[in-house]
mmCIF file of C-alpha atoms and ligand atoms in Angstrom:
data_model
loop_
_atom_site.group_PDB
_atom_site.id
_atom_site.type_symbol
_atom_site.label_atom_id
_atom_site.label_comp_id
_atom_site.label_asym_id
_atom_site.label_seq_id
_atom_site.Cartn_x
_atom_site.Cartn_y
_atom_site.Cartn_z
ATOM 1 C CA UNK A 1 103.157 120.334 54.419
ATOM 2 C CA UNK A 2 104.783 118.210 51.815
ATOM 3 C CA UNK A 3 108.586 118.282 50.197
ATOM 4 C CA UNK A 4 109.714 118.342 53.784
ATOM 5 C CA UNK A 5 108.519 122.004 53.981
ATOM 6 C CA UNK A 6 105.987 123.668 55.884
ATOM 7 C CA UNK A 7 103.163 126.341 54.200
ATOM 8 C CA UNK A 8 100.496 128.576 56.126
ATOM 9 C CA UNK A 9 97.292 129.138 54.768
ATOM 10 C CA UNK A 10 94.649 131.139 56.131
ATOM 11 C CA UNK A 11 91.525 128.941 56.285
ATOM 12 C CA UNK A 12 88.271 130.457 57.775
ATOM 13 C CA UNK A 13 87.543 129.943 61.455
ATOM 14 C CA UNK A 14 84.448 127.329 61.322
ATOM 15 C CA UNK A 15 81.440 127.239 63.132
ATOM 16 C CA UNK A 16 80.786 124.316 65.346
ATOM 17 C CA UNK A 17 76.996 122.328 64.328
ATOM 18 C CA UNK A 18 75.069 120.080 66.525
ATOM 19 C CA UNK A 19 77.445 117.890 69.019
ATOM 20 C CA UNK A 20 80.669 119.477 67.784
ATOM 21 C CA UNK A 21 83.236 122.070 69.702
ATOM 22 C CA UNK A 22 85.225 124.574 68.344
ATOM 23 C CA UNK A 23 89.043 124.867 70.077
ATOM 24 C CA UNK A 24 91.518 127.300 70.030
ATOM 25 C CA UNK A 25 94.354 125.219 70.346
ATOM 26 C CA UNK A 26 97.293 125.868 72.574
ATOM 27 C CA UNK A 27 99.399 122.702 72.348
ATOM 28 C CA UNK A 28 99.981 120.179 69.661
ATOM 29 C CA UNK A 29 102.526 117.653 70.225
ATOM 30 C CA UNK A 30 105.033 116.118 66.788
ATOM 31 C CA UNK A 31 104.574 112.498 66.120
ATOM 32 C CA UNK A 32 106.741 110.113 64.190
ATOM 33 C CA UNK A 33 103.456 109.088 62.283
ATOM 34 C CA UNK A 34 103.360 112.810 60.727
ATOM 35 C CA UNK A 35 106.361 111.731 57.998
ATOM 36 C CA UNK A 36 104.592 110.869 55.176
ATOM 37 C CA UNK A 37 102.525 114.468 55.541
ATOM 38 C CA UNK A 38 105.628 116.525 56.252
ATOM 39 C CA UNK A 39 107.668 114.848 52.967
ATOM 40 C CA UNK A 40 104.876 114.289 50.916
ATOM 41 C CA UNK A 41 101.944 116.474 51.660
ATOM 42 C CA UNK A 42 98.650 116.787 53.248
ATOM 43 C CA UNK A 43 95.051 117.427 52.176
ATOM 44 C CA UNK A 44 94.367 118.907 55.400
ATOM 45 C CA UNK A 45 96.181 120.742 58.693
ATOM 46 C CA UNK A 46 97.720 118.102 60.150
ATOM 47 C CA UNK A 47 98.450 117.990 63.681
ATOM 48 C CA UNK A 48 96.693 114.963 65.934
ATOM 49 C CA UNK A 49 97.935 115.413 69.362
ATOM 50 C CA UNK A 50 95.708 118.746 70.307
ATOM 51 C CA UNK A 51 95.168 120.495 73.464
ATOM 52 C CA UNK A 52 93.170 123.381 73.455
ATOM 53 C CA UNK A 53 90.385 125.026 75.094
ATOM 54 C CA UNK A 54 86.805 125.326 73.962
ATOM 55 C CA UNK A 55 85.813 128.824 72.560
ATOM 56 C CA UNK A 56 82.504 128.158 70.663
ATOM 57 C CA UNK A 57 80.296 125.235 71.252
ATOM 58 C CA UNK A 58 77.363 124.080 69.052
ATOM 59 C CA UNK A 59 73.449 122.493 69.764
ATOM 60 C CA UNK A 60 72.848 119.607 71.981
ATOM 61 C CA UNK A 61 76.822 120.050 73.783
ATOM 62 C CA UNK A 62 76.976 120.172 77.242
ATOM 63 C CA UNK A 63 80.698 121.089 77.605
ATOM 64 C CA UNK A 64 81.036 124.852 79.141
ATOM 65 C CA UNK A 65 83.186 127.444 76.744
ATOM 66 C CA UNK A 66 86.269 128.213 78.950
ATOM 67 C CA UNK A 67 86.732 124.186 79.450
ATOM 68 C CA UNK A 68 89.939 122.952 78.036
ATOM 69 C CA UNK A 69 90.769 119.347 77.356
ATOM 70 C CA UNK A 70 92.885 117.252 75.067
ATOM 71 C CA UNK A 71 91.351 115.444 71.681
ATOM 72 C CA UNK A 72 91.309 111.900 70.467
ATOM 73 C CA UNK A 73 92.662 111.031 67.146
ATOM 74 C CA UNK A 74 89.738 109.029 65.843
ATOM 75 C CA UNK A 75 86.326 110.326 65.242
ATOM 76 C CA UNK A 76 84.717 107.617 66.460
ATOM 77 C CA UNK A 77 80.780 107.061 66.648
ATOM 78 C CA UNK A 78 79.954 105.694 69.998
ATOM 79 C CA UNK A 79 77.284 103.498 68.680
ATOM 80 C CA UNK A 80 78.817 100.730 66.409
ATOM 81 C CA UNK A 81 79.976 97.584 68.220
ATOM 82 C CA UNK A 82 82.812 98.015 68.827
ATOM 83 C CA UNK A 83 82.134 101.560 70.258
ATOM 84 C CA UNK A 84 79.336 100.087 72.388
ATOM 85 C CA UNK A 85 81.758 97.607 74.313
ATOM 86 C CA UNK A 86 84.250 100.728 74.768
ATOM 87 C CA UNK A 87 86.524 99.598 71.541
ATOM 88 C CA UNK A 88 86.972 103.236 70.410
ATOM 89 C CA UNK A 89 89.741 102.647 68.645
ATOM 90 C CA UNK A 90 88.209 99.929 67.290
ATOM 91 C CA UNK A 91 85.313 102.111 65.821
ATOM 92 C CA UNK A 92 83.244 100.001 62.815
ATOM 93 C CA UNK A 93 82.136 103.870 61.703
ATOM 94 C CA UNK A 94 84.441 106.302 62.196
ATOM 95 C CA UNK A 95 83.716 109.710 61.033
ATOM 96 C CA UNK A 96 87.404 110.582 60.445
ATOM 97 C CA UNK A 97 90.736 110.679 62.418
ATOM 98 C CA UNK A 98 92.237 113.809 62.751
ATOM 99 C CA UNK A 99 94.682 115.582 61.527
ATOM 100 C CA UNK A 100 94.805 113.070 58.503
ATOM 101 C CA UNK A 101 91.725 113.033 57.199
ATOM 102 C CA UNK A 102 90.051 116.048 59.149
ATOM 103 C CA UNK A 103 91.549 119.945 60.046
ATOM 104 C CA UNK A 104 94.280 119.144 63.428
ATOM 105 C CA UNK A 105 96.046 120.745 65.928
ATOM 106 C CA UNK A 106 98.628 122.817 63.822
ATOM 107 C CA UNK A 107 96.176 125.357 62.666
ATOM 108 C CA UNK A 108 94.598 128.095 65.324
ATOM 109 C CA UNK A 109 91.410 126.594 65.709
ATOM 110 C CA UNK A 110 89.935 122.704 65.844
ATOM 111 C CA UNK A 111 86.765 121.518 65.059
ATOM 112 C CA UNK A 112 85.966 118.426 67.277
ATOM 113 C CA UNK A 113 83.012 116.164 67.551
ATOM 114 C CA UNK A 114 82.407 116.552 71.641
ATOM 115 C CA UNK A 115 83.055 113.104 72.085
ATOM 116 C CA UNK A 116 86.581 112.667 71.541
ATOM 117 C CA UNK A 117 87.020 116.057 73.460
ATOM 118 C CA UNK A 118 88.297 114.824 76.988
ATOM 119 C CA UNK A 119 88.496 117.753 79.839
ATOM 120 C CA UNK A 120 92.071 118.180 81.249
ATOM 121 C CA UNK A 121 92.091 120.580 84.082
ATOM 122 C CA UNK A 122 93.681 124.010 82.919
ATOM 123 C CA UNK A 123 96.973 123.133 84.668
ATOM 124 C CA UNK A 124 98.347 120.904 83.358
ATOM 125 C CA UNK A 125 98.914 123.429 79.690
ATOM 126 C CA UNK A 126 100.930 121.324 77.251
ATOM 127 C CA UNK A 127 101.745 119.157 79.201
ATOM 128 C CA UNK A 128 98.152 117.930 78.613
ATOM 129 C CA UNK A 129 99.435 116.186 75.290
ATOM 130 C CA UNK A 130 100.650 113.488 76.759
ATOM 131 C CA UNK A 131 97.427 112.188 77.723
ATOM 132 C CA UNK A 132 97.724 111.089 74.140
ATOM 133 C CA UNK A 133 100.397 109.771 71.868
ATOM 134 C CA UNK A 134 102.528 109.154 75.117
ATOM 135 C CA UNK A 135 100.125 108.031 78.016
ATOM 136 C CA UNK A 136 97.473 106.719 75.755
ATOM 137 C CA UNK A 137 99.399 104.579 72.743
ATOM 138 C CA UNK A 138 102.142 103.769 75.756
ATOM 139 C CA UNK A 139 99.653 102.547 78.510
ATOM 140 C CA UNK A 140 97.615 100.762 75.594
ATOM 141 C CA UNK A 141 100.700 98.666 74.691
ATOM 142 C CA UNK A 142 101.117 97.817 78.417
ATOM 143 C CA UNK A 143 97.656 96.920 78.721
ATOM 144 C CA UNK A 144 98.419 94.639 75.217
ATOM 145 C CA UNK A 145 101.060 92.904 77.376
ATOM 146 C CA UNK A 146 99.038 92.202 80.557
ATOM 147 C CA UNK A 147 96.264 90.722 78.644
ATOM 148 C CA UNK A 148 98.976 88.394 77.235
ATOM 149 C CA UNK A 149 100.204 87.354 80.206
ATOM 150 C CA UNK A 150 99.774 88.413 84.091
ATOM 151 C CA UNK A 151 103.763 87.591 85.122
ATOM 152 C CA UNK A 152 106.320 89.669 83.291
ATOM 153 C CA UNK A 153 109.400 90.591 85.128
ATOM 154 C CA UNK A 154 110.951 92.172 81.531
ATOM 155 C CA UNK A 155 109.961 93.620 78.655
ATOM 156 C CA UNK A 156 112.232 94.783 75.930
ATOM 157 C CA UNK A 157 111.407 98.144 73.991
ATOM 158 C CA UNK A 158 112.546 97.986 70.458
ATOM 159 C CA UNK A 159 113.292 101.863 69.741
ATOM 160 C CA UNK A 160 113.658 105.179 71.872
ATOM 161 C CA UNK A 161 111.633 107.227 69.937
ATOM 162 C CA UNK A 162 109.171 109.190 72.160
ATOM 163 C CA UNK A 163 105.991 106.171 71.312
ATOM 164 C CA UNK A 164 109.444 103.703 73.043
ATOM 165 C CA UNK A 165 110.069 106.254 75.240
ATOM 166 C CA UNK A 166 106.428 106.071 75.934
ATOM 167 C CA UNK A 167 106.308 102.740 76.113
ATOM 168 C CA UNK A 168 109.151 102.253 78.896
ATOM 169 C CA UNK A 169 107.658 104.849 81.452
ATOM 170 C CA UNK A 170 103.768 103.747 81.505
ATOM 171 C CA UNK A 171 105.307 99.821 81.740
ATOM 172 C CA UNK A 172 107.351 101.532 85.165
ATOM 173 C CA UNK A 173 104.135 103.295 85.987
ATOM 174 C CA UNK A 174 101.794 100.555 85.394
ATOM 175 C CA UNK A 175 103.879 97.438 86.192
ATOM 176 C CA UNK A 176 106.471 98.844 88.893
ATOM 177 C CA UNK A 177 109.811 100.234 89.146
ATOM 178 C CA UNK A 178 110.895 96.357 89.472
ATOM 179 C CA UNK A 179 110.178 95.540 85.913
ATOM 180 C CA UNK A 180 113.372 95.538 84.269
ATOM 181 C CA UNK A 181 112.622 97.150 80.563
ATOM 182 C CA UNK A 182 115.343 97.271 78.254
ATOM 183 C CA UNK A 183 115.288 99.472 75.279
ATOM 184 C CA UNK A 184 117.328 99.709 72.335
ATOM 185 C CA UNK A 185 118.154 102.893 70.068
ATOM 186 C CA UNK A 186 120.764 103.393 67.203
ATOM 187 C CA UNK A 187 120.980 107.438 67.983
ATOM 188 C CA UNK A 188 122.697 107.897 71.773
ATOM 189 C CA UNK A 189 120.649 110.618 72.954
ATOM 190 C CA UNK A 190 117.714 108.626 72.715
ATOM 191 C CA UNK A 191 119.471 105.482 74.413
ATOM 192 C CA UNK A 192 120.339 108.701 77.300
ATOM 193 C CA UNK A 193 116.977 109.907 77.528
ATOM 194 C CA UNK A 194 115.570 106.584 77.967
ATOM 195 C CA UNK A 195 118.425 105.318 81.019
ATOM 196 C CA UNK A 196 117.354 108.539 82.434
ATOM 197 C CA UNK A 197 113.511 107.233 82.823
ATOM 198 C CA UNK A 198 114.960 104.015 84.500
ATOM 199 C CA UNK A 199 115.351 101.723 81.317
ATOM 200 C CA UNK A 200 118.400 99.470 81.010
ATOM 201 C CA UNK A 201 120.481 100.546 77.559
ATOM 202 C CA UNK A 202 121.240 98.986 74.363
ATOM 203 C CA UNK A 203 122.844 100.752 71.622
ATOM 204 C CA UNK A 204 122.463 98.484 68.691
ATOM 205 C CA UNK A 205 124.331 100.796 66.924
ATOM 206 C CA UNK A 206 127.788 99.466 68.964
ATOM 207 C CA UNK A 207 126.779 95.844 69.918
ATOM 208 C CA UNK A 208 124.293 93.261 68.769
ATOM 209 C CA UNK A 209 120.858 92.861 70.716
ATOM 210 C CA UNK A 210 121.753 89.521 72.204
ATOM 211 C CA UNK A 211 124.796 90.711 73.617
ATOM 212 C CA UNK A 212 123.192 93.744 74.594
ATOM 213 C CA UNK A 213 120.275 91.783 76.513
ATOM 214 C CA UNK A 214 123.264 89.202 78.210
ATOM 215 C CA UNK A 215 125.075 92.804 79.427
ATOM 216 C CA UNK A 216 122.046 93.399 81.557
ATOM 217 C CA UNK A 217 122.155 89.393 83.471
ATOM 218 C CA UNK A 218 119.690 88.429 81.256
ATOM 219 C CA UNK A 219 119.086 85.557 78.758
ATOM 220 C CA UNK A 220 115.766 86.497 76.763
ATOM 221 C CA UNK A 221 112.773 88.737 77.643
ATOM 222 C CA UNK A 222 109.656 88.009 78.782
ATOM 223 C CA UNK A 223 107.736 90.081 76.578
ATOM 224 C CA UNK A 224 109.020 92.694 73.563
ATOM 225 C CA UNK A 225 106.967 95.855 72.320
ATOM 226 C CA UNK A 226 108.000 97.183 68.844
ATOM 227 C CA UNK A 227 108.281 100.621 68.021
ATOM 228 C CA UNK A 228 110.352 100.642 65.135
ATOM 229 C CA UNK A 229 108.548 99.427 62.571
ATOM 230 C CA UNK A 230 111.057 97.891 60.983
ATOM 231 C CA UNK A 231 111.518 93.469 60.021
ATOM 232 C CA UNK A 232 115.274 93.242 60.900
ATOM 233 C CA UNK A 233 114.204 94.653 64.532
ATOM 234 C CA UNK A 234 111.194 92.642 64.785
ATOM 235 C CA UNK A 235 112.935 89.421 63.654
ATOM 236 C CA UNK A 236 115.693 90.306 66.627
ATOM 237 C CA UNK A 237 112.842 90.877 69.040
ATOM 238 C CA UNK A 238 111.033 87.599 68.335
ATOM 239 C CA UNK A 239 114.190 85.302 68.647
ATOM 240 C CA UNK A 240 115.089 87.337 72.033
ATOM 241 C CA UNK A 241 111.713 86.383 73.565
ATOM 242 C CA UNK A 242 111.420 83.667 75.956
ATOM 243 C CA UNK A 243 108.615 80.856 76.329
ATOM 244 C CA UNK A 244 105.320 82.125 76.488
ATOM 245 C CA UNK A 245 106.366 85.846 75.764
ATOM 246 C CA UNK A 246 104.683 88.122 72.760
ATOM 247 C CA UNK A 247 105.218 90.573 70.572
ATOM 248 C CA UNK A 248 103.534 93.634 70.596
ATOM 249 C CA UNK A 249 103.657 95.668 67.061
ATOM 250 C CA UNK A 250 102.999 99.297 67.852
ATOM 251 C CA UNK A 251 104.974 100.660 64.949
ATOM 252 C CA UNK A 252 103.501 100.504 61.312
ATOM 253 C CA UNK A 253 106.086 99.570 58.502
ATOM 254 C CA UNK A 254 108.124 96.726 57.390
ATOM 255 C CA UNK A 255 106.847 93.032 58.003
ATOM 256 C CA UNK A 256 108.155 89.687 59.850
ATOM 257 C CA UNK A 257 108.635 86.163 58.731
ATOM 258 C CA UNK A 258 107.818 83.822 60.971
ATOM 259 C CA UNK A 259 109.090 79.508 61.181
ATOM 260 C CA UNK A 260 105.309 78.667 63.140
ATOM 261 C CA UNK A 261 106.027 75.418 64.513
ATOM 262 C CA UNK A 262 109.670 76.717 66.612
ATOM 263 C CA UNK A 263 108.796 80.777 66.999
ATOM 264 C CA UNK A 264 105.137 80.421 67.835
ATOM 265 C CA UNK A 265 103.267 76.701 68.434
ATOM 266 C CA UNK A 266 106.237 75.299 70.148
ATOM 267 C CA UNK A 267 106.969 78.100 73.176
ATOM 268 C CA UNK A 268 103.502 79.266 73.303
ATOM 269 C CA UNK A 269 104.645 83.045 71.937
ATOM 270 C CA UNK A 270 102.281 85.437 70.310
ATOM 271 C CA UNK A 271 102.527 88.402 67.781
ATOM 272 C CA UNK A 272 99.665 90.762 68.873
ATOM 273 C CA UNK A 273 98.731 94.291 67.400
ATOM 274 C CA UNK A 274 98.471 97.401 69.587
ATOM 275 C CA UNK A 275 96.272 100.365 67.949
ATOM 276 C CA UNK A 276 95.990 103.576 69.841
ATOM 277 C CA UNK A 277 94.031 103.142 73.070
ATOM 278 C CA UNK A 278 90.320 103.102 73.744
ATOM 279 C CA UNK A 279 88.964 106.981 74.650
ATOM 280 C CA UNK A 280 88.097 105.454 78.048
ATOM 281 C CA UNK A 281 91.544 104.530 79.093
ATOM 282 C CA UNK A 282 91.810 108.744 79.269
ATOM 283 C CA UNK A 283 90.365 109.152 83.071
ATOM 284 C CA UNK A 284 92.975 106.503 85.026
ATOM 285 C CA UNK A 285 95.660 108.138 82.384
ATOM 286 C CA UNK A 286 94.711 111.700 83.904
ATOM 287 C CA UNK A 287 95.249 109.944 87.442
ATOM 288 C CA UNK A 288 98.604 108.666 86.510
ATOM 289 C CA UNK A 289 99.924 112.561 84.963
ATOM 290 C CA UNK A 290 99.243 113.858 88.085
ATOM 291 C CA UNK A 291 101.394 110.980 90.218
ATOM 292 C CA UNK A 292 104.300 111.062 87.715
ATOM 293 C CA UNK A 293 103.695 114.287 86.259
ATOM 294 C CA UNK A 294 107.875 115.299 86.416
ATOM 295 C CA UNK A 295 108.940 111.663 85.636
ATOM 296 C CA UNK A 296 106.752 111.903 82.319
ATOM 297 C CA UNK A 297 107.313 115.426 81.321
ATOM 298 C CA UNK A 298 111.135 114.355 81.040
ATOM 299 C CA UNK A 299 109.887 112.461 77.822
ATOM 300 C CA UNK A 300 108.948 116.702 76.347
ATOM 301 C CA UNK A 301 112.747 117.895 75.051
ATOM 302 C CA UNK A 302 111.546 120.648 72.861
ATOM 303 C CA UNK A 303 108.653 123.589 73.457
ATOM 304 C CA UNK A 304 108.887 125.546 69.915
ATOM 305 C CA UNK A 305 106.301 128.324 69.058
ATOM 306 C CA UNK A 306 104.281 128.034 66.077
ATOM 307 C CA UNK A 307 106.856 130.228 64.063
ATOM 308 C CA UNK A 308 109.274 127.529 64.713
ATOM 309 C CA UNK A 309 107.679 124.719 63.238
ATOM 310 C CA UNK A 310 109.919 124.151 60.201
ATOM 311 C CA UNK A 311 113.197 123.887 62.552
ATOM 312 C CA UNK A 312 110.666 121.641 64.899
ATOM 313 C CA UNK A 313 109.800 118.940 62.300
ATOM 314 C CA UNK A 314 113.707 119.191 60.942
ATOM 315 C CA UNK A 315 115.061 118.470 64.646
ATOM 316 C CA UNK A 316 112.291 115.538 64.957
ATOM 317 C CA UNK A 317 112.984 114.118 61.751
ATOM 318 C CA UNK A 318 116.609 114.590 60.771
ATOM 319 C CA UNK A 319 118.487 114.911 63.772
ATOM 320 C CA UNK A 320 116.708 112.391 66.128
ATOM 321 C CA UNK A 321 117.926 114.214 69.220
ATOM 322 C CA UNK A 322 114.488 114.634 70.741
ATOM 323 C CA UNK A 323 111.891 113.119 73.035
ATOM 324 C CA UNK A 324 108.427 114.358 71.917
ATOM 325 C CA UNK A 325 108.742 118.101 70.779
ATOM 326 C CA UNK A 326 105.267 120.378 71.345
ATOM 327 C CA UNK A 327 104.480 123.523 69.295
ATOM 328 C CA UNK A 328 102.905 125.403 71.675
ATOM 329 C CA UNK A 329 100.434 128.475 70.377
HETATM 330 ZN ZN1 LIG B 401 100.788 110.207 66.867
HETATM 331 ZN ZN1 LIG B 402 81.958 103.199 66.408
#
């Protein structure tokens, strides 16, 4: 990847050592966090949101060739502290995350450590991916909120990219259809897809976010997630937030300036980070794709074969008219 264009290279199929699996992948979902490779380049096959099934496994595994499963981003050790207390993404060691830093779900064949390999029965096929990116990252950022605090009645999504997306169905899911979640997009089709999933519109492309917040009955928010990455949004987000709400930051990017004493000390509100999720969030995420498995497949627009890829990272990137896009192998 690199100068927004995509290159195949042949690379030998690798033979998995003690603890590790070797995958022949079959799914591998875009993400918005793939820009920098796809415009500037990548040291290695990118690709982080993996399903595949296990075709070679090496000493001391116990995972059955045949089984097929989905893979966690980070290589984590499972014996630091943070690994110990379940903190996975957390991980004081990590080998490697990958698709950045290690070979990823673009390329034919994966080699994982077995334990970020997580089963998936065969079913579920691509669909599988969104264990990750979508379930995992989403739930995660729910579970952020919760610990923040235990009565939230609305949330506000800042962006309807698929992580906002995301982000509005696991807070339905997890919190109930009752939560009111309002998300904002400047591209209509996302603003669409996400009033389709049950969120309540705003198109801060046409009217400002206060305005767009008082068109729904409401004043402020109770809590705000942001996906966008960007200061102008987060800024918006913070002043829309009532006493005692937070900010969750799930996007990377720009920054935020904050006055302490009126936007934090006084109401009580909190800016809180939201990595990833922990590998052990995976088994009650597997639980909730098969209760909503139709409601969260609607968040998959695009199924592209591996010959498609260029026109698959063009769509994601440059037209925006997508949820989550899969190549499927
Ligand atoms: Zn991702
Ligand atoms: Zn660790």
């Amino acid at each position: 990847m690199g100068n927004k264009e995509i290159n195949f290279e042949e690379k030998a199929v690798p033979e998995p050592g003690p603890g590790q699996l070797l995958l022949r992948v079959r799914a591998n979902a875009l993400c918005g966090s793939e820009r920098p490779q796809f415009f500037d380049g990548a040291p290695v096959t990118p690709g982080h949101e993996a399903a595949g099934t296990v075709v070679a496994a090496g000493p001391g595994t116990h995972t059955p060739v045949g089984t097929t499963g989905v893979v966690f981003l980070m290589d984590f050790c499972g014996e630091c502290r943070s690994c110990r207390l379940g903190f996975t993404n957390q991980c004081l060691q990590k080998r490697g995350d990958m698709g950045f830093s290690r070979d990823g779900g673009y390329g034919q064949y994966e080699l994982v450590h077995e334990n970020i390999f997580f089963p998936v029965p065969d079913e579920f096929s691509a669909e599988a991916t969104l264990l990750l990116d979508v379930m995992g990252t989403g739930g995660h950022a729910i579970e952020r909120c919760q610990l923040m605090r235990s009565d939230i009645e609305s949330l506000l999504v800042v962006g309807a990219g698929p992580i906002g997306l995301a982000i509005l169905a696991m807070a339905k899911i997890v919190i109930g259809q009752q939560l009111k979640v309002l998300i904002t997009d400047i591209v209509s089709y996302r603003v669409k897809l996400a009033e389709r999933l049950g969120g309540l519109p705003i198109n801060v492309r046409e009217t400002s976010l206060s305005a767009g917040i008082h068109s729904h009955g409401l004043v402020q928010v109770d809590m705000a997630v942001d996906t966008s990455g960007k200061q102008v949004a987060r800024q918006a987000a913070v002043d829309a937030i009532a006493q005692r709400g937070s900010l969750i930051c799930v996007g990377h990017g720009e920054g935020i300036t904050l006055k302490i004493s009126p936007d934090i000390i006084a109401p009580e509100r909190s800016i809180v980070g939201s990595e990833y999720f922990r590998y052990n969030e995976l088994p009650t995420n597997l639980q909730r794709l098969r209760e909503h498995r139709g409601y969260l497949s609607q968040i998959i627009t695009h199924r592209m074969g591996v010959d498609q890829i260029q026109q698959a990272f063009e769509a994601f990137f440059f037209g925006c008219e997508t949820g989550k896009v899969i190549i499927e192998q």
